[in-house]
Amino acid sequence: MLLGRRDEPTDAVRDYANCLSAALDRQGIVCESSEIRWDQDGWFAALMKLWRESRAWRGRWVVIHYTALMWSRRGFPLGVSLVLEILKLRGCRTAIVFHDVYAVPGPRWVDRFRVFFQERTMRHLSVNACRTIIPVPVDGISWLPIQKSLIEFIPAGANIPSLDDLAREGFVPVHNTNPTIAVFGIPTWPSAQKREVEAIVKSVRKAATCAGQLQLLVLGRGAKEAESLLRVGLSGSGVRLQVDGLRSSREISSGLACCDVLLFVRGALSSRRGSGLAAIACGLPIVAFQGRETGFPLTEAGILFVPQDDVDSLGKDLARVLLDRELRLCLSERNLKVFREWFSWDRIAGRWIEALGDNTEDFVK
């Protein structure tokens, strides 16, 4: 699978590639990786390197991982189209996986042009690649071509160990005396950070008025950067705040497994959102916003959905989950069932093999 610019301090796309690689390896498919580091070497040198390396890839599957910012500094990913053309000239069998299927809108004319450019780029790539993989249901994606026979819906997976993985190591979740709400990941962009922290504070305060003393565990990327805002917002609420920040994948899994519910406020929950999928893998009930990316199989999971931006309903449903043990157990069981059927990496790897069809022994990562 072919990767572009690396994200810092964590890179969810590379985590996806590594997890998929390991799952394919368990099914007898050897994976290799290559990076096009245009951000370090410049586009000319990076494309020349690809031209040399791809000589040995003729007839093999090469999977391009796409987000707009993986192939562009400002969200105009022209270079990825050149990458695809080089691979086709070399006789590679090309697949592209869109980790972001929607361009991010904005109020400025340049934002509107960026959306137009990204959608046309994604449409071009999906028409010219041999296979297209998307992690959300096809319905509602306006830029997709009319001919959809070569487009496959394969949900993403959690980039952390599942509760089943932990259980095989002898791990047993131990819950705190006070009910615990988990938040996994907060953006570091100031405006997005402020908006999400406000939603977290309001909904957790609302839940505390109904459920009594609570604990809020915030972990993952952006947690430390948002700690001061969270402490100010929760001051006087009686909510105990614990901020863990970046941890190993196993520490994140064990931390989530010991909580009672995950609060998801990073837009609408979808089958490409790693933080939400991590909770499903850990059997953790979820309270989240519902939007255009929310569809099957998430609708079968242990998730209570509220309308987008309805923070008051988030707080009410948080309290409902925390006060009703039977509901928590039911939601947890539903999450584990959906995880094993749809979001485990072995299932995902199997769907990739089906999508690529024959000659999977030549599949290159």
Coordinates of C-alpha atoms in Angstrom, one line a residue:
M1 CA 0.0 0.0 0.0
L2 CA 1.4 3.3 -1.0
L3 CA 1.5 6.2 1.5
G4 CA 2.3 9.9 1.3
R5 CA 3.1 12.5 3.9
R6 CA 3.2 11.3 7.5
D7 CA 0.9 12.8 10.0
E8 CA 2.3 13.8 13.4
P9 CA 2.3 12.9 16.3
T10 CA 0.2 10.0 15.4
D11 CA -0.8 8.7 11.9
A12 CA -4.1 6.8 11.8
V13 CA -3.7 6.0 8.1
R14 CA -0.4 4.2 8.7
D15 CA -1.9 2.5 11.7
Y16 CA -4.7 1.2 9.4
A17 CA -2.1 0.0 6.9
N18 CA -0.1 -1.8 9.6
C19 CA -3.2 -3.5 11.1
L20 CA -4.4 -4.5 7.6
S21 CA -0.9 -5.8 6.7
A22 CA -0.8 -8.0 9.9
A23 CA -4.3 -9.4 9.2
L24 CA -3.5 -10.2 5.5
D25 CA -0.3 -11.9 6.7
R26 CA -2.4 -14.2 8.9
Q27 CA -4.2 -15.2 5.7
G28 CA -1.0 -16.0 3.9
I29 CA -0.6 -12.7 1.9
V30 CA 2.8 -11.1 2.2
C31 CA 2.7 -7.2 2.3
E32 CA 5.3 -4.6 1.5
S33 CA 5.2 -0.9 1.9
S34 CA 6.4 2.2 0.1
E35 CA 6.3 5.9 0.9
I36 CA 6.2 8.9 -1.5
R37 CA 7.7 11.5 0.8
W38 CA 7.1 14.5 -1.5
D39 CA 7.0 16.8 1.5
Q40 CA 10.6 16.0 2.2
D41 CA 12.1 15.3 -1.2
G42 CA 9.9 17.5 -3.4
W43 CA 7.4 16.2 -6.0
F44 CA 9.9 15.8 -8.9
A45 CA 12.3 13.6 -6.8
A46 CA 9.5 11.7 -5.2
L47 CA 7.9 10.8 -8.6
M48 CA 11.2 9.8 -10.0
K49 CA 11.7 7.5 -7.1
L50 CA 8.3 6.0 -7.7
W51 CA 9.0 5.5 -11.4
R52 CA 12.2 3.5 -10.5
E53 CA 10.6 1.4 -7.7
S54 CA 7.4 0.6 -9.6
R55 CA 9.3 -1.1 -12.4
A56 CA 9.2 -4.2 -10.2
W57 CA 5.5 -3.9 -9.5
R58 CA 4.1 -4.9 -12.9
G59 CA 1.0 -7.0 -12.5
R60 CA 0.8 -6.6 -8.7
W61 CA -1.8 -4.8 -6.7
V62 CA -0.7 -1.4 -5.4
V63 CA -3.1 0.3 -3.0
I64 CA -3.0 4.1 -2.7
H65 CA -4.1 5.5 0.6
Y66 CA -5.8 8.8 0.2
T67 CA -6.6 11.8 2.4
A68 CA -6.3 15.2 0.8
L69 CA -3.6 16.3 3.2
M70 CA -1.6 13.2 2.7
W71 CA -0.9 14.4 -0.8
S72 CA -1.1 18.1 -0.5
R73 CA -0.1 20.8 2.1
R74 CA -3.2 22.9 1.5
G75 CA -5.7 20.3 0.4
F76 CA -5.3 20.5 -3.4
P77 CA -4.0 16.9 -4.0
L78 CA -3.0 17.2 -7.6
G79 CA 0.0 15.0 -7.1
V80 CA -1.9 11.8 -6.3
S81 CA -3.3 11.8 -9.9
L82 CA 0.3 11.8 -11.2
V83 CA 1.0 8.9 -8.9
L84 CA -1.9 6.9 -10.3
E85 CA -0.8 7.6 -13.9
I86 CA 2.8 6.3 -13.2
L87 CA 1.4 3.1 -11.7
K88 CA -0.8 2.5 -14.7
L89 CA 2.1 3.1 -17.1
R90 CA 4.1 0.5 -15.1
G91 CA 1.3 -2.0 -15.6
C92 CA 0.3 -2.1 -11.9
R93 CA -3.2 -3.2 -10.7
T94 CA -4.3 -0.1 -8.8
A95 CA -6.7 0.2 -5.9
I96 CA -7.4 3.3 -3.9
V97 CA -8.9 3.6 -0.4
F98 CA -10.5 6.9 0.6
H99 CA -10.0 7.5 4.3
D100 CA -11.8 10.8 3.9
V101 CA -14.8 10.7 1.5
Y102 CA -16.1 14.2 2.2
A103 CA -14.2 17.4 1.6
V104 CA -14.3 19.8 4.6
P105 CA -16.5 22.9 3.7
G106 CA -15.8 26.5 4.7
P107 CA -17.1 30.0 4.3
R108 CA -14.4 31.4 2.1
W109 CA -14.3 31.2 -1.7
V110 CA -11.0 29.3 -1.5
D111 CA -12.7 26.7 0.8
R112 CA -15.5 26.2 -1.8
F113 CA -13.0 25.8 -4.5
R114 CA -11.0 23.3 -2.4
V115 CA -14.2 21.2 -1.9
F116 CA -14.8 21.3 -5.7
F117 CA -11.2 20.4 -6.5
Q118 CA -11.1 17.5 -3.9
E119 CA -14.4 16.0 -5.1
R120 CA -13.3 16.1 -8.8
T121 CA -10.0 14.6 -7.8
M122 CA -11.7 11.7 -5.9
R123 CA -14.1 11.1 -8.8
H124 CA -11.1 11.0 -11.2
L125 CA -9.2 8.5 -9.0
S126 CA -12.3 6.3 -8.5
V127 CA -12.9 6.2 -12.3
N128 CA -9.3 5.4 -13.2
A129 CA -8.3 2.9 -10.5
C130 CA -9.0 -0.8 -10.9
R131 CA -10.8 -0.9 -7.5
T132 CA -12.1 1.8 -5.1
I133 CA -12.5 1.1 -1.4
I134 CA -14.6 3.5 0.8
P135 CA -15.1 3.1 4.6
V136 CA -18.6 4.5 4.7
P137 CA -21.8 3.3 2.9
V138 CA -22.0 4.4 -0.8
D139 CA -25.4 6.0 -0.5
G140 CA -25.2 9.8 -0.2
I141 CA -21.7 10.3 -1.6
S142 CA -22.5 12.8 -4.4
W143 CA -19.1 12.7 -6.2
L144 CA -19.1 8.9 -6.9
P145 CA -19.4 8.0 -10.5
I146 CA -22.7 6.4 -11.7
Q147 CA -20.9 3.1 -12.4
K148 CA -20.3 1.7 -8.9
S149 CA -19.6 -2.0 -9.7
L150 CA -15.9 -1.5 -8.9
I151 CA -16.5 0.4 -5.7
E152 CA -16.5 -1.6 -2.4
F153 CA -17.7 -0.6 1.0
I154 CA -15.2 -1.9 3.7
P155 CA -15.4 -0.3 7.1
A156 CA -12.2 0.7 8.9
G157 CA -11.1 -1.1 12.0
A158 CA -9.8 0.0 15.4
N159 CA -6.1 0.7 15.6
I160 CA -5.9 -0.7 19.1
P161 CA -6.3 -4.2 20.6
S162 CA -9.9 -5.3 21.1
L163 CA -11.4 -6.6 24.3
D164 CA -11.1 -10.1 22.8
D165 CA -7.4 -9.5 22.4
L166 CA -7.0 -8.3 26.0
A167 CA -9.1 -11.2 27.3
R168 CA -6.7 -13.7 25.6
E169 CA -3.9 -12.1 27.7
G170 CA -6.0 -12.5 30.9
F171 CA -7.1 -8.9 31.2
V172 CA -10.3 -8.3 33.2
P173 CA -11.9 -4.8 33.2
V174 CA -12.1 -3.2 36.6
H175 CA -14.6 -0.3 36.8
N176 CA -14.2 2.7 39.1
T177 CA -16.5 3.4 42.0
N178 CA -17.8 6.5 40.2
P179 CA -19.2 6.1 36.7
T180 CA -16.7 7.0 34.1
I181 CA -17.2 8.8 30.8
A182 CA -14.4 8.4 28.2
V183 CA -13.5 10.8 25.4
F184 CA -10.9 9.6 22.9
G185 CA -9.1 12.3 21.0
I186 CA -9.7 16.0 20.7
P187 CA -8.6 18.2 17.8
T188 CA -5.7 20.6 18.3
W189 CA -7.0 23.2 15.8
P190 CA -8.1 26.1 18.1
S191 CA -11.6 26.6 16.7
A192 CA -12.4 22.9 16.5
Q193 CA -10.9 22.3 19.9
K194 CA -13.0 25.0 21.5
R195 CA -16.2 23.8 19.8
E196 CA -15.7 20.2 21.0
V197 CA -14.6 21.1 24.5
E198 CA -17.8 23.1 24.9
A199 CA -19.9 20.2 23.8
I200 CA -18.1 17.8 26.1
V201 CA -18.4 20.2 29.1
K202 CA -22.1 20.9 28.5
S203 CA -23.1 17.3 28.0
V204 CA -21.0 16.0 31.0
R205 CA -22.4 18.7 33.3
K206 CA -25.9 17.7 32.2
A207 CA -25.2 14.1 32.9
A208 CA -23.7 14.9 36.3
T209 CA -26.9 16.7 37.4
C210 CA -28.8 13.4 36.8
A211 CA -26.3 10.7 37.6
G212 CA -24.4 12.3 40.5
Q213 CA -20.6 12.3 40.8
L214 CA -18.8 11.3 37.7
Q215 CA -15.3 10.8 36.3
L216 CA -14.2 12.0 32.9
L217 CA -11.3 10.3 31.3
V218 CA -9.8 12.0 28.3
L219 CA -7.1 10.2 26.3
G220 CA -5.4 10.2 23.0
R221 CA -4.3 12.9 20.6
G222 CA -5.1 16.5 21.7
A223 CA -6.1 15.5 25.2
K224 CA -3.2 17.3 27.0
E225 CA -3.6 20.4 24.8
A226 CA -7.3 20.7 25.8
E227 CA -6.8 20.0 29.5
S228 CA -6.8 23.6 30.7
L229 CA -10.1 24.3 28.9
L230 CA -11.7 21.2 30.2
R231 CA -10.7 22.0 33.8
V232 CA -12.1 25.5 33.5
G233 CA -15.3 24.3 32.0
L234 CA -15.9 21.6 34.6
S235 CA -14.9 23.7 37.6
G236 CA -17.6 23.4 40.3
S237 CA -19.4 20.5 38.6
G238 CA -18.2 17.8 40.9
V239 CA -16.8 15.9 37.8
R240 CA -13.4 14.4 38.4
L241 CA -11.2 15.0 35.4
Q242 CA -8.4 12.6 34.4
V243 CA -6.3 13.4 31.3
D244 CA -4.0 10.6 30.0
G245 CA -3.0 12.0 26.6
L246 CA -1.0 9.8 24.2
R247 CA -0.6 6.2 25.4
S248 CA 0.4 2.9 23.9
S249 CA -2.4 1.1 22.0
R250 CA -2.7 -1.5 24.8
E251 CA -3.0 1.2 27.5
I252 CA -5.7 2.9 25.5
S253 CA -7.7 -0.3 25.1
S254 CA -7.5 -1.2 28.8
G255 CA -8.4 2.3 29.7
L256 CA -11.5 2.3 27.5
A257 CA -12.5 -1.1 28.6
C258 CA -12.7 0.1 32.3
C259 CA -15.0 3.0 31.4
D260 CA -18.8 2.9 31.3
V261 CA -19.6 4.9 28.2
L262 CA -17.8 6.8 25.4
L263 CA -18.8 10.3 24.5
F264 CA -18.3 11.1 20.8
V265 CA -18.6 14.7 19.7
R266 CA -16.2 14.8 16.7
G267 CA -19.0 15.4 14.2
A268 CA -21.3 12.5 13.2
L269 CA -20.1 9.0 14.1
S270 CA -19.2 7.0 11.0
S271 CA -17.5 3.7 10.1
R272 CA -14.2 5.5 9.3
R273 CA -13.9 7.2 12.7
G274 CA -11.1 5.3 14.6
S275 CA -11.9 6.7 18.0
G276 CA -15.5 5.5 17.8
L277 CA -14.5 2.1 16.4
A278 CA -12.0 1.7 19.3
A279 CA -14.9 1.9 21.7
I280 CA -16.8 -0.7 19.7
A281 CA -13.8 -3.0 19.8
C282 CA -13.6 -2.6 23.6
G283 CA -17.3 -3.3 24.1
L284 CA -17.9 0.2 25.4
P285 CA -21.4 1.8 24.9
I286 CA -21.3 5.0 22.9
V287 CA -23.4 8.2 22.9
A288 CA -22.8 10.2 19.7
F289 CA -24.1 12.5 17.1
Q290 CA -25.9 11.1 14.0
G291 CA -25.3 12.5 10.5
R292 CA -24.9 11.7 6.8
E293 CA -22.0 9.3 7.4
T294 CA -23.9 7.3 10.0
G295 CA -25.2 4.1 8.5
F296 CA -25.0 0.3 8.6
P297 CA -23.4 -1.5 10.5
L298 CA -23.1 1.2 13.1
T299 CA -26.9 1.3 13.3
E300 CA -26.7 -2.3 14.7
A301 CA -24.1 -1.5 17.3
G302 CA -24.5 -0.4 20.9
I303 CA -24.8 3.3 20.2
L304 CA -27.3 5.9 21.3
F305 CA -27.6 8.5 18.6
V306 CA -28.8 12.0 19.0
P307 CA -29.3 14.7 16.3
Q308 CA -26.2 16.6 15.2
D309 CA -25.3 19.4 17.7
D310 CA -28.1 18.5 20.1
V311 CA -25.8 18.7 23.2
D312 CA -28.7 18.6 25.7
S313 CA -29.7 15.2 24.4
L314 CA -26.1 14.0 24.6
G315 CA -26.2 14.8 28.3
K316 CA -29.5 13.1 28.9
D317 CA -28.5 9.9 27.1
L318 CA -25.1 9.9 29.0
A319 CA -27.1 9.9 32.2
R320 CA -29.4 7.2 30.9
V321 CA -26.6 4.9 30.1
L322 CA -24.8 5.5 33.4
L323 CA -27.9 4.9 35.5
D324 CA -29.2 1.8 33.7
R325 CA -26.8 -1.2 34.2
E326 CA -29.0 -3.5 32.0
L327 CA -28.9 -1.0 29.2
R328 CA -25.1 -0.7 29.5
L329 CA -24.7 -4.5 29.3
C330 CA -27.0 -4.7 26.3
L331 CA -25.2 -2.0 24.4
S332 CA -21.8 -3.6 25.3
E333 CA -22.9 -7.0 23.9
R334 CA -24.2 -5.4 20.7
N335 CA -20.9 -3.6 20.2
L336 CA -18.9 -6.8 20.6
K337 CA -21.2 -8.7 18.2
V338 CA -20.9 -6.0 15.5
F339 CA -17.2 -5.7 16.0
R340 CA -16.6 -9.5 15.5
E341 CA -18.8 -9.4 12.3
W342 CA -17.7 -6.2 10.7
F343 CA -14.8 -4.4 12.4
S344 CA -12.3 -7.1 13.3
W345 CA -9.2 -6.9 11.2
D346 CA -9.5 -10.5 10.1
R347 CA -13.0 -9.8 8.7
I348 CA -11.7 -6.6 7.1
A349 CA -8.8 -8.4 5.4
G350 CA -11.2 -11.0 4.1
R351 CA -13.3 -8.3 2.5
W352 CA -10.2 -6.8 0.9
I353 CA -9.3 -10.1 -0.6
E354 CA -12.8 -10.5 -2.0
A355 CA -12.7 -6.9 -3.4
L356 CA -9.4 -7.4 -5.1
G357 CA -10.5 -10.7 -6.6
D358 CA -7.9 -13.1 -8.1
N359 CA -4.1 -13.0 -8.0
T360 CA -4.1 -11.8 -4.4
E361 CA -0.7 -13.4 -4.0
D362 CA 0.6 -10.4 -5.8
F363 CA -1.1 -7.9 -3.5
V364 CA 1.5 -5.3 -2.4
K365 CA 1.2 -3.0 0.6

